[in-house]
PDB file of C-alpha atoms in Angstrom:
ATOM      1  CA  MET A  26      -2.988  -1.822   1.579  1.00 89.00           C
ATOM      2  CA  GLY A  27      -5.465  -0.626   4.186  1.00 94.00           C
ATOM      3  CA  SER A  28      -6.087   2.619   2.332  1.00 96.00           C
ATOM      4  CA  GLY A  29      -6.671   0.704  -0.908  1.00 96.00           C
ATOM      5  CA  ILE A  30      -9.210  -1.554   0.800  1.00 97.00           C
ATOM      6  CA  ALA A  31     -10.921   1.497   2.309  1.00 97.00           C
ATOM      7  CA  GLN A  32     -11.085   3.113  -1.149  1.00 97.00           C
ATOM      8  CA  ALA A  33     -12.598  -0.002  -2.747  1.00 97.00           C
ATOM      9  CA  ALA A  34     -15.204  -0.292   0.029  1.00 97.00           C
ATOM     10  CA  ALA A  35     -16.123   3.409  -0.139  1.00 97.00           C
ATOM     11  CA  ALA A  36     -16.377   3.209  -3.945  1.00 96.00           C
ATOM     12  CA  ALA A  37     -18.986   0.479  -3.390  1.00 96.00           C
ATOM     13  CA  GLY A  38     -21.021   2.967  -1.343  1.00 96.00           C
ATOM     14  CA  LEU A  39     -20.116   1.542   2.072  1.00 97.00           C
ATOM     15  CA  GLN A  40     -19.471   3.721   5.110  1.00 97.00           C
ATOM     16  CA  VAL A  41     -15.827   3.195   6.090  1.00 97.00           C
ATOM     17  CA  VAL A  42     -13.808   3.945   9.229  1.00 97.00           C
ATOM     18  CA  LEU A  43     -10.119   4.170   8.234  1.00 97.00           C
ATOM     19  CA  ASN A  44      -8.133   3.387  11.384  1.00 97.00           C
ATOM     20  CA  ASP A  45      -4.425   3.482  12.183  1.00 96.00           C
ATOM     21  CA  THR A  46      -2.275   3.965  15.268  1.00 95.00           C
ATOM     22  CA  LYS A  47      -1.249   7.590  14.616  1.00 95.00           C
ATOM     23  CA  PRO A  48      -3.005  10.574  12.978  1.00 95.00           C
ATOM     24  CA  GLU A  49      -0.174  11.007  10.455  1.00 96.00           C
ATOM     25  CA  PHE A  50      -0.562   7.391   9.301  1.00 95.00           C
ATOM     26  CA  VAL A  51      -4.303   7.811   8.820  1.00 96.00           C
ATOM     27  CA  GLU A  52      -3.797  11.095   6.982  1.00 96.00           C
ATOM     28  CA  LYS A  53      -1.173   9.517   4.715  1.00 95.00           C
ATOM     29  CA  GLY A  54      -3.632   6.743   3.805  1.00 95.00           C
ATOM     30  CA  PHE A  55      -6.424   9.251   3.257  1.00 96.00           C
ATOM     31  CA  GLN A  56      -4.250  11.390   0.983  1.00 95.00           C
ATOM     32  CA  THR A  57      -3.286   8.284  -1.019  1.00 95.00           C
ATOM     33  CA  ILE A  58      -6.995   7.632  -1.603  1.00 96.00           C
ATOM     34  CA  ARG A  59      -7.547  11.252  -2.635  1.00 95.00           C
ATOM     35  CA  LYS A  60      -4.566  11.100  -5.012  1.00 95.00           C
ATOM     36  CA  ASN A  61      -5.808   7.835  -6.595  1.00 95.00           C
ATOM     37  CA  LEU A  62      -9.283   9.267  -7.134  1.00 96.00           C
ATOM     38  CA  ALA A  63      -7.930  12.557  -8.501  1.00 95.00           C
ATOM     39  CA  ARG A  64      -5.971  10.548 -11.079  1.00 94.00           C
ATOM     40  CA  ASP A  65      -9.182   8.735 -12.055  1.00 94.00           C
ATOM     41  CA  VAL A  66     -10.914  12.093 -12.536  1.00 95.00           C
ATOM     42  CA  GLU A  67      -8.001  13.373 -14.652  1.00 94.00           C
ATOM     43  CA  LYS A  68      -8.199  10.323 -16.905  1.00 92.00           C
ATOM     44  CA  GLY A  69     -11.988  10.532 -17.200  1.00 94.00           C
ATOM     45  CA  ARG A  70     -12.655   7.292 -15.333  1.00 93.00           C
ATOM     46  CA  LYS A  71     -14.644   9.116 -12.640  1.00 93.00           C
ATOM     47  CA  SER A  72     -16.423  12.429 -12.307  1.00 94.00           C
ATOM     48  CA  ARG A  73     -15.583  15.005  -9.629  1.00 94.00           C
ATOM     49  CA  GLU A  74     -18.975  14.240  -8.042  1.00 95.00           C
ATOM     50  CA  GLU A  75     -18.160  10.524  -7.834  1.00 95.00           C
ATOM     51  CA  MET A  76     -14.798  11.325  -6.241  1.00 96.00           C
ATOM     52  CA  ASP A  77     -16.431  13.573  -3.633  1.00 96.00           C
ATOM     53  CA  ALA A  78     -19.067  10.923  -2.886  1.00 96.00           C
ATOM     54  CA  ILE A  79     -16.383   8.284  -2.250  1.00 97.00           C
ATOM     55  CA  ILE A  80     -14.347  10.629  -0.032  1.00 96.00           C
ATOM     56  CA  SER A  81     -17.470  11.479   1.978  1.00 97.00           C
ATOM     57  CA  CYS A  82     -17.919   7.781   2.867  1.00 97.00           C
ATOM     58  CA  ILE A  83     -14.598   7.647   4.747  1.00 97.00           C
ATOM     59  CA  THR A  84     -14.125   8.672   8.388  1.00 96.00           C
ATOM     60  CA  GLN A  85     -10.629   8.884   9.870  1.00 96.00           C
ATOM     61  CA  SER A  86      -9.882   7.215  13.208  1.00 96.00           C
ATOM     62  CA  THR A  87      -6.985   6.506  15.580  1.00 96.00           C
ATOM     63  CA  ASP A  88      -9.092   4.860  18.285  1.00 96.00           C
ATOM     64  CA  LEU A  89      -9.921   1.154  17.941  1.00 95.00           C
ATOM     65  CA  ALA A  90     -13.023   1.820  20.056  1.00 96.00           C
ATOM     66  CA  ASP A  91     -14.518   3.401  16.916  1.00 96.00           C
ATOM     67  CA  ALA A  92     -15.115  -0.196  15.762  1.00 96.00           C
ATOM     68  CA  GLY A  93     -17.795  -0.463  18.451  1.00 96.00           C
ATOM     69  CA  ASP A  94     -20.686  -0.157  16.016  1.00 95.00           C
ATOM     70  CA  VAL A  95     -19.300  -1.573  12.762  1.00 97.00           C
ATOM     71  CA  ASP A  96     -20.650  -4.638  10.954  1.00 98.00           C
ATOM     72  CA  PHE A  97     -17.425  -5.754   9.305  1.00 98.00           C
ATOM     73  CA  VAL A  98     -13.695  -5.297   9.976  1.00 98.00           C
ATOM     74  CA  ILE A  99     -10.825  -5.889   7.546  1.00 98.00           C
ATOM     75  CA  GLU A 100      -7.471  -5.888   9.341  1.00 98.00           C
ATOM     76  CA  ALA A 101      -4.439  -4.997   7.221  1.00 96.00           C
ATOM     77  CA  ILE A 102      -1.574  -4.485   9.670  1.00 94.00           C
ATOM     78  CA  THR A 103       2.002  -5.799   9.575  1.00 87.00           C
ATOM     79  CA  GLU A 104       2.358  -9.489   8.697  1.00 86.00           C
ATOM     80  CA  ASN A 105       3.122 -10.586  12.246  1.00 88.00           C
ATOM     81  CA  MET A 106       1.041 -13.166  14.116  1.00 92.00           C
ATOM     82  CA  GLN A 107       1.644 -11.683  17.564  1.00 94.00           C
ATOM     83  CA  LEU A 108       0.530  -8.212  16.453  1.00 95.00           C
ATOM     84  CA  LYS A 109      -2.453  -9.506  14.496  1.00 97.00           C
ATOM     85  CA  SER A 110      -3.584 -11.733  17.384  1.00 97.00           C
ATOM     86  CA  GLY A 111      -3.433  -8.758  19.732  1.00 97.00           C
ATOM     87  CA  VAL A 112      -5.606  -6.664  17.417  1.00 97.00           C
ATOM     88  CA  PHE A 113      -8.109  -9.512  16.967  1.00 98.00           C
ATOM     89  CA  ARG A 114      -8.420  -9.937  20.747  1.00 97.00           C
ATOM     90  CA  LYS A 115      -9.191  -6.226  21.119  1.00 97.00           C
ATOM     91  CA  LEU A 116     -11.615  -6.185  18.183  1.00 98.00           C
ATOM     92  CA  ASP A 117     -13.418  -9.212  19.606  1.00 98.00           C
ATOM     93  CA  GLU A 118     -14.059  -7.234  22.794  1.00 97.00           C
ATOM     94  CA  ILE A 119     -14.986  -3.973  21.037  1.00 98.00           C
ATOM     95  CA  CYS A 120     -17.060  -5.041  18.021  1.00 98.00           C
ATOM     96  CA  PRO A 121     -20.767  -5.994  18.183  1.00 97.00           C
ATOM     97  CA  PRO A 122     -21.398  -9.771  18.468  1.00 97.00           C
ATOM     98  CA  HIS A 123     -22.666  -9.971  14.872  1.00 97.00           C
ATOM     99  CA  ALA A 124     -19.578  -8.294  13.355  1.00 98.00           C
ATOM    100  CA  ILE A 125     -17.327 -10.335  11.056  1.00 98.00           C
ATOM    101  CA  LEU A 126     -13.558 -10.037  11.546  1.00 98.00           C
ATOM    102  CA  ALA A 127     -11.529 -10.505   8.359  1.00 98.00           C
ATOM    103  CA  SER A 128      -7.766 -10.463   7.925  1.00 98.00           C
ATOM    104  CA  ASN A 129      -5.864  -9.334   4.841  1.00 96.00           C
ATOM    105  CA  THR A 130      -3.005 -11.637   5.851  1.00 93.00           C
ATOM    106  CA  SER A 131      -0.990 -12.959   2.929  1.00 88.00           C
ATOM    107  CA  SER A 132       0.266 -16.120   4.644  1.00 87.00           C
ATOM    108  CA  LEU A 133      -0.732 -16.520   8.303  1.00 90.00           C
ATOM    109  CA  PRO A 134      -3.255 -19.165   9.475  1.00 94.00           C
ATOM    110  CA  ILE A 135      -6.818 -17.909   9.838  1.00 97.00           C
ATOM    111  CA  THR A 136      -7.649 -20.751  12.229  1.00 97.00           C
ATOM    112  CA  GLU A 137      -4.987 -19.509  14.653  1.00 96.00           C
ATOM    113  CA  LEU A 138      -6.269 -15.920  14.460  1.00 96.00           C
ATOM    114  CA  ALA A 139      -9.837 -17.102  15.012  1.00 97.00           C
ATOM    115  CA  ALA A 140      -8.787 -19.070  18.102  1.00 97.00           C
ATOM    116  CA  VAL A 141      -7.919 -15.899  20.059  1.00 97.00           C
ATOM    117  CA  THR A 142     -11.514 -14.645  19.684  1.00 98.00           C
ATOM    118  CA  ASN A 143     -14.879 -15.744  21.068  1.00 97.00           C
ATOM    119  CA  ARG A 144     -16.350 -15.688  17.543  1.00 98.00           C
ATOM    120  CA  PRO A 145     -14.279 -18.156  15.437  1.00 98.00           C
ATOM    121  CA  ALA A 146     -17.293 -18.777  13.175  1.00 98.00           C
ATOM    122  CA  LYS A 147     -17.164 -15.099  12.190  1.00 98.00           C
ATOM    123  CA  VAL A 148     -13.419 -14.936  11.424  1.00 98.00           C
ATOM    124  CA  ILE A 149     -12.203 -15.273   7.831  1.00 98.00           C
ATOM    125  CA  GLY A 150      -9.317 -14.338   5.545  1.00 97.00           C
ATOM    126  CA  MET A 151      -9.689 -11.770   2.747  1.00 97.00           C
ATOM    127  CA  HIS A 152      -6.337 -11.575   0.975  1.00 97.00           C
ATOM    128  CA  PHE A 153      -6.488  -8.604  -1.398  1.00 96.00           C
ATOM    129  CA  MET A 154      -3.898  -8.077  -4.126  1.00 93.00           C
ATOM    130  CA  ASN A 155      -1.812  -4.903  -4.364  1.00 86.00           C
ATOM    131  CA  PRO A 156      -2.667  -2.259  -5.594  1.00 88.00           C
ATOM    132  CA  VAL A 157      -6.155  -2.958  -4.243  1.00 94.00           C
ATOM    133  CA  PRO A 158      -8.133  -0.426  -6.349  1.00 92.00           C
ATOM    134  CA  VAL A 159      -6.801  -2.064  -9.543  1.00 92.00           C
ATOM    135  CA  MET A 160      -6.434  -5.787  -8.797  1.00 94.00           C
ATOM    136  CA  LYS A 161      -9.582  -7.925  -9.028  1.00 96.00           C
ATOM    137  CA  LEU A 162      -8.668 -10.986  -6.959  1.00 97.00           C
ATOM    138  CA  ILE A 163      -9.511 -11.671  -3.329  1.00 97.00           C
ATOM    139  CA  GLU A 164      -8.367 -14.994  -1.890  1.00 97.00           C
ATOM    140  CA  VAL A 165     -11.066 -15.929   0.628  1.00 98.00           C
ATOM    141  CA  ILE A 166      -9.730 -18.238   3.319  1.00 97.00           C
ATOM    142  CA  ARG A 167     -11.963 -20.183   5.667  1.00 95.00           C
ATOM    143  CA  GLY A 168     -10.615 -21.048   9.095  1.00 95.00           C
ATOM    144  CA  LEU A 169     -11.462 -24.403  10.653  1.00 95.00           C
ATOM    145  CA  ALA A 170     -14.562 -22.924  12.328  1.00 96.00           C
ATOM    146  CA  THR A 171     -15.619 -20.302   9.745  1.00 97.00           C
ATOM    147  CA  ALA A 172     -19.382 -20.527   9.199  1.00 97.00           C
ATOM    148  CA  ASP A 173     -20.953 -20.916   5.754  1.00 97.00           C
ATOM    149  CA  SER A 174     -22.993 -17.762   6.460  1.00 97.00           C
ATOM    150  CA  THR A 175     -19.760 -15.814   7.079  1.00 98.00           C
ATOM    151  CA  TYR A 176     -18.329 -17.043   3.782  1.00 97.00           C
ATOM    152  CA  ALA A 177     -21.537 -16.103   1.936  1.00 97.00           C
ATOM    153  CA  ILE A 178     -21.427 -12.547   3.315  1.00 98.00           C
ATOM    154  CA  VAL A 179     -17.753 -12.173   2.337  1.00 98.00           C
ATOM    155  CA  ASP A 180     -18.427 -13.530  -1.155  1.00 97.00           C
ATOM    156  CA  ASP A 181     -21.244 -11.001  -1.591  1.00 97.00           C
ATOM    157  CA  LEU A 182     -19.178  -8.121  -0.160  1.00 97.00           C
ATOM    158  CA  SER A 183     -16.219  -8.955  -2.416  1.00 97.00           C
ATOM    159  CA  ARG A 184     -18.425  -8.790  -5.512  1.00 97.00           C
ATOM    160  CA  LYS A 185     -20.020  -5.558  -4.308  1.00 97.00           C
ATOM    161  CA  MET A 186     -16.492  -4.098  -4.122  1.00 96.00           C
ATOM    162  CA  GLY A 187     -15.933  -5.087  -7.750  1.00 95.00           C
ATOM    163  CA  LYS A 188     -13.631  -7.997  -6.906  1.00 97.00           C
ATOM    164  CA  THR A 189     -13.583 -11.683  -7.787  1.00 98.00           C
ATOM    165  CA  PRO A 190     -13.501 -13.914  -4.684  1.00 97.00           C
ATOM    166  CA  VAL A 191     -11.723 -17.270  -4.945  1.00 97.00           C
ATOM    167  CA  GLU A 192     -12.035 -19.765  -2.086  1.00 96.00           C
ATOM    168  CA  VAL A 193      -8.834 -21.421  -0.869  1.00 94.00           C
ATOM    169  CA  ASN A 194      -8.020 -23.573   2.139  1.00 92.00           C
ATOM    170  CA  ASP A 195      -6.120 -22.469   5.235  1.00 94.00           C
ATOM    171  CA  PHE A 196      -2.559 -23.544   4.390  1.00 92.00           C
ATOM    172  CA  PRO A 197       0.646 -21.474   4.736  1.00 90.00           C
ATOM    173  CA  GLY A 198       0.828 -18.929   1.905  1.00 89.00           C
ATOM    174  CA  PHE A 199      -2.590 -20.022   0.580  1.00 93.00           C
ATOM    175  CA  VAL A 200      -2.295 -20.273  -3.242  1.00 94.00           C
ATOM    176  CA  SER A 201      -0.973 -16.877  -4.365  1.00 93.00           C
ATOM    177  CA  ASN A 202       2.103 -16.666  -2.148  1.00 93.00           C
ATOM    178  CA  ARG A 203       2.791 -20.391  -2.109  1.00 94.00           C
ATOM    179  CA  VAL A 204       3.336 -20.099  -5.863  1.00 95.00           C
ATOM    180  CA  LEU A 205       4.643 -16.517  -6.145  1.00 95.00           C
ATOM    181  CA  MET A 206       7.148 -16.301  -3.282  1.00 96.00           C
ATOM    182  CA  PRO A 207       9.253 -19.349  -4.212  1.00 97.00           C
ATOM    183  CA  MET A 208       9.521 -17.843  -7.726  1.00 97.00           C
ATOM    184  CA  ILE A 209      10.721 -14.528  -6.260  1.00 98.00           C
ATOM    185  CA  ASN A 210      13.073 -16.408  -3.895  1.00 98.00           C
ATOM    186  CA  GLU A 211      14.539 -18.384  -6.835  1.00 98.00           C
ATOM    187  CA  ALA A 212      15.011 -15.135  -8.788  1.00 98.00           C
ATOM    188  CA  ILE A 213      16.983 -13.794  -5.792  1.00 98.00           C
ATOM    189  CA  TYR A 214      19.099 -17.000  -5.803  1.00 98.00           C
ATOM    190  CA  CYS A 215      19.910 -16.284  -9.461  1.00 98.00           C
ATOM    191  CA  VAL A 216      21.383 -12.922  -8.414  1.00 98.00           C
ATOM    192  CA  PHE A 217      23.023 -14.408  -5.286  1.00 98.00           C
ATOM    193  CA  GLU A 218      24.750 -17.157  -7.304  1.00 98.00           C
ATOM    194  CA  GLY A 219      25.861 -14.775 -10.070  1.00 97.00           C
ATOM    195  CA  VAL A 220      23.657 -16.331 -12.744  1.00 98.00           C
ATOM    196  CA  ALA A 221      22.437 -12.878 -13.878  1.00 97.00           C
ATOM    197  CA  THR A 222      21.894  -9.287 -12.781  1.00 98.00           C
ATOM    198  CA  PRO A 223      18.517  -8.205 -11.357  1.00 97.00           C
ATOM    199  CA  GLU A 224      17.802  -6.390 -14.625  1.00 97.00           C
ATOM    200  CA  ALA A 225      18.539  -9.511 -16.671  1.00 98.00           C
ATOM    201  CA  VAL A 226      16.412 -11.768 -14.464  1.00 98.00           C
ATOM    202  CA  ASP A 227      13.477  -9.371 -14.761  1.00 98.00           C
ATOM    203  CA  GLU A 228      13.862  -9.046 -18.543  1.00 98.00           C
ATOM    204  CA  VAL A 229      13.857 -12.822 -18.981  1.00 98.00           C
ATOM    205  CA  MET A 230      10.630 -13.177 -17.006  1.00 97.00           C
ATOM    206  CA  LYS A 231       8.919 -10.225 -18.709  1.00 97.00           C
ATOM    207  CA  LEU A 232       9.869 -11.067 -22.287  1.00 97.00           C
ATOM    208  CA  GLY A 233      10.068 -14.854 -21.979  1.00 97.00           C
ATOM    209  CA  MET A 234       7.135 -15.559 -19.660  1.00 96.00           C
ATOM    210  CA  ASN A 235       5.027 -12.480 -20.497  1.00 96.00           C
ATOM    211  CA  HIS A 236       4.974 -11.267 -16.879  1.00 94.00           C
ATOM    212  CA  PRO A 237       3.974  -7.587 -16.672  1.00 93.00           C
ATOM    213  CA  MET A 238       6.591  -6.996 -13.964  1.00 94.00           C
ATOM    214  CA  GLY A 239       9.822  -8.861 -13.267  1.00 97.00           C
ATOM    215  CA  PRO A 240      10.048 -10.844  -9.994  1.00 97.00           C
ATOM    216  CA  LEU A 241      12.719  -8.619  -8.449  1.00 98.00           C
ATOM    217  CA  THR A 242      10.864  -5.408  -9.318  1.00 97.00           C
ATOM    218  CA  LEU A 243       7.783  -7.044  -7.815  1.00 96.00           C
ATOM    219  CA  ALA A 244       9.734  -8.032  -4.692  1.00 97.00           C
ATOM    220  CA  ASP A 245      10.811  -4.402  -4.246  1.00 97.00           C
ATOM    221  CA  PHE A 246       7.197  -3.314  -4.705  1.00 93.00           C
ATOM    222  CA  ILE A 247       5.885  -5.831  -2.133  1.00 91.00           C
ATOM    223  CA  GLY A 248       8.698  -5.101   0.341  1.00 94.00           C
ATOM    224  CA  LEU A 249      11.655  -7.428   0.872  1.00 97.00           C
ATOM    225  CA  ASP A 250      10.863  -7.705   4.585  1.00 95.00           C
ATOM    226  CA  THR A 251       7.384  -8.954   3.703  1.00 91.00           C
ATOM    227  CA  CYS A 252       8.837 -11.406   1.161  1.00 95.00           C
ATOM    228  CA  LEU A 253      11.242 -12.739   3.799  1.00 96.00           C
ATOM    229  CA  TYR A 254       8.498 -13.092   6.389  1.00 92.00           C
ATOM    230  CA  ILE A 255       6.253 -15.038   3.997  1.00 92.00           C
ATOM    231  CA  MET A 256       9.122 -17.340   3.001  1.00 95.00           C
ATOM    232  CA  GLN A 257       9.775 -17.999   6.688  1.00 94.00           C
ATOM    233  CA  VAL A 258       6.093 -18.829   7.233  1.00 91.00           C
ATOM    234  CA  LEU A 259       6.199 -21.240   4.270  1.00 93.00           C
ATOM    235  CA  HIS A 260       9.455 -22.816   5.444  1.00 95.00           C
ATOM    236  CA  GLU A 261       8.282 -23.277   9.042  1.00 92.00           C
ATOM    237  CA  GLY A 262       4.693 -24.196   8.171  1.00 90.00           C
ATOM    238  CA  LEU A 263       5.444 -26.742   5.440  1.00 92.00           C
ATOM    239  CA  GLY A 264       8.888 -27.912   6.590  1.00 93.00           C
ATOM    240  CA  ASP A 265      10.275 -28.273   3.059  1.00 94.00           C
ATOM    241  CA  SER A 266      13.785 -27.029   2.215  1.00 94.00           C
ATOM    242  CA  LYS A 267      12.546 -25.665  -1.117  1.00 94.00           C
ATOM    243  CA  TYR A 268      11.031 -22.769   0.864  1.00 96.00           C
ATOM    244  CA  ARG A 269      14.342 -21.783   2.519  1.00 97.00           C
ATOM    245  CA  PRO A 270      14.781 -17.995   2.173  1.00 97.00           C
ATOM    246  CA  CYS A 271      17.773 -16.980   0.067  1.00 98.00           C
ATOM    247  CA  PRO A 272      20.680 -15.641   2.211  1.00 98.00           C
ATOM    248  CA  LEU A 273      20.824 -12.542  -0.020  1.00 98.00           C
ATOM    249  CA  LEU A 274      17.202 -11.748   0.849  1.00 98.00           C
ATOM    250  CA  ARG A 275      18.064 -11.989   4.556  1.00 98.00           C
ATOM    251  CA  LYS A 276      21.124  -9.769   4.039  1.00 98.00           C
ATOM    252  CA  TYR A 277      19.151  -7.037   2.232  1.00 98.00           C
ATOM    253  CA  VAL A 278      16.494  -6.980   4.941  1.00 97.00           C
ATOM    254  CA  LYS A 279      19.141  -6.738   7.689  1.00 98.00           C
ATOM    255  CA  ALA A 280      20.729  -3.860   5.770  1.00 97.00           C
ATOM    256  CA  GLY A 281      17.398  -2.025   5.680  1.00 96.00           C
ATOM    257  CA  TRP A 282      17.174  -2.453   1.897  1.00 97.00           C
ATOM    258  CA  LEU A 283      13.472  -3.205   1.872  1.00 97.00           C
ATOM    259  CA  GLY A 284      12.640  -2.134  -1.675  1.00 96.00           C
ATOM    260  CA  ARG A 285      10.599   0.772  -2.919  1.00 94.00           C
ATOM    261  CA  LYS A 286       9.394   1.860   0.551  1.00 93.00           C
ATOM    262  CA  SER A 287      12.954   2.351   1.856  1.00 95.00           C
ATOM    263  CA  GLY A 288      14.413   3.751  -1.381  1.00 94.00           C
ATOM    264  CA  ARG A 289      16.602   0.766  -2.081  1.00 96.00           C
ATOM    265  CA  GLY A 290      16.193  -2.964  -2.713  1.00 97.00           C
ATOM    266  CA  PHE A 291      17.302  -4.737  -5.870  1.00 98.00           C
ATOM    267  CA  TYR A 292      16.925  -1.325  -7.492  1.00 97.00           C
ATOM    268  CA  ILE A 293      17.496   2.232  -6.254  1.00 96.00           C
ATOM    269  CA  TYR A 294      14.453   4.541  -5.993  1.00 95.00           C
ATOM    270  CA  GLU A 295      15.161   8.264  -5.885  1.00 85.00           C
TER     271      GLU A 295
END
């Protein structure tokens, strides 16, 4: 999602540093942006000049020290509190005092992330939807100490990026995943208990509930490991048995069947 966020920011005319841990990861993200923009040019949604202008706004980086003179950071790493906390500690040391630190977390508490920094008033959640260049929503999550001025800047930035910000409170899963993930988990239970095949479950939800994508196709798209992690956060954070991850979801993740990114999940991807 980091490359999608970088594309949306660059398309808004912002100067972007696209950072990852290895050059090949950064290059992969950069090429994804180029491919997305080239498709827009092909379909007449953008001109070649607009594509080149967006590309020119993006600088590639593998050194976190390159955040030393930025005004705003959006972190989009693996959904793991220990890893995210480590990055936020480093960013807090590297970034200028005025810089805002935002997380694209889909379920983890912003208040806890803010607590590892010396700038909790300038820490906030910006949960983008995937694919970022297409989806309009950003869930904006205030931590316990997030300042009104920080929220106002994020609201303005979100709109500048062509998105619609919606404020939600700092609870496990926020709104989107607190509603979506139990639906996906229940769809997996339907397969686990032999109620229907993955194809049948998806057809029912598409044709009966007018969903553009079935829940199991969506789970494969999100990543089954990510789905499992969010369900665990909901289960541990809210303590309700209705959030218990389906055993079949656990089994697929242990098998390395993570969905589209691994070539196999509820469906096989050649």
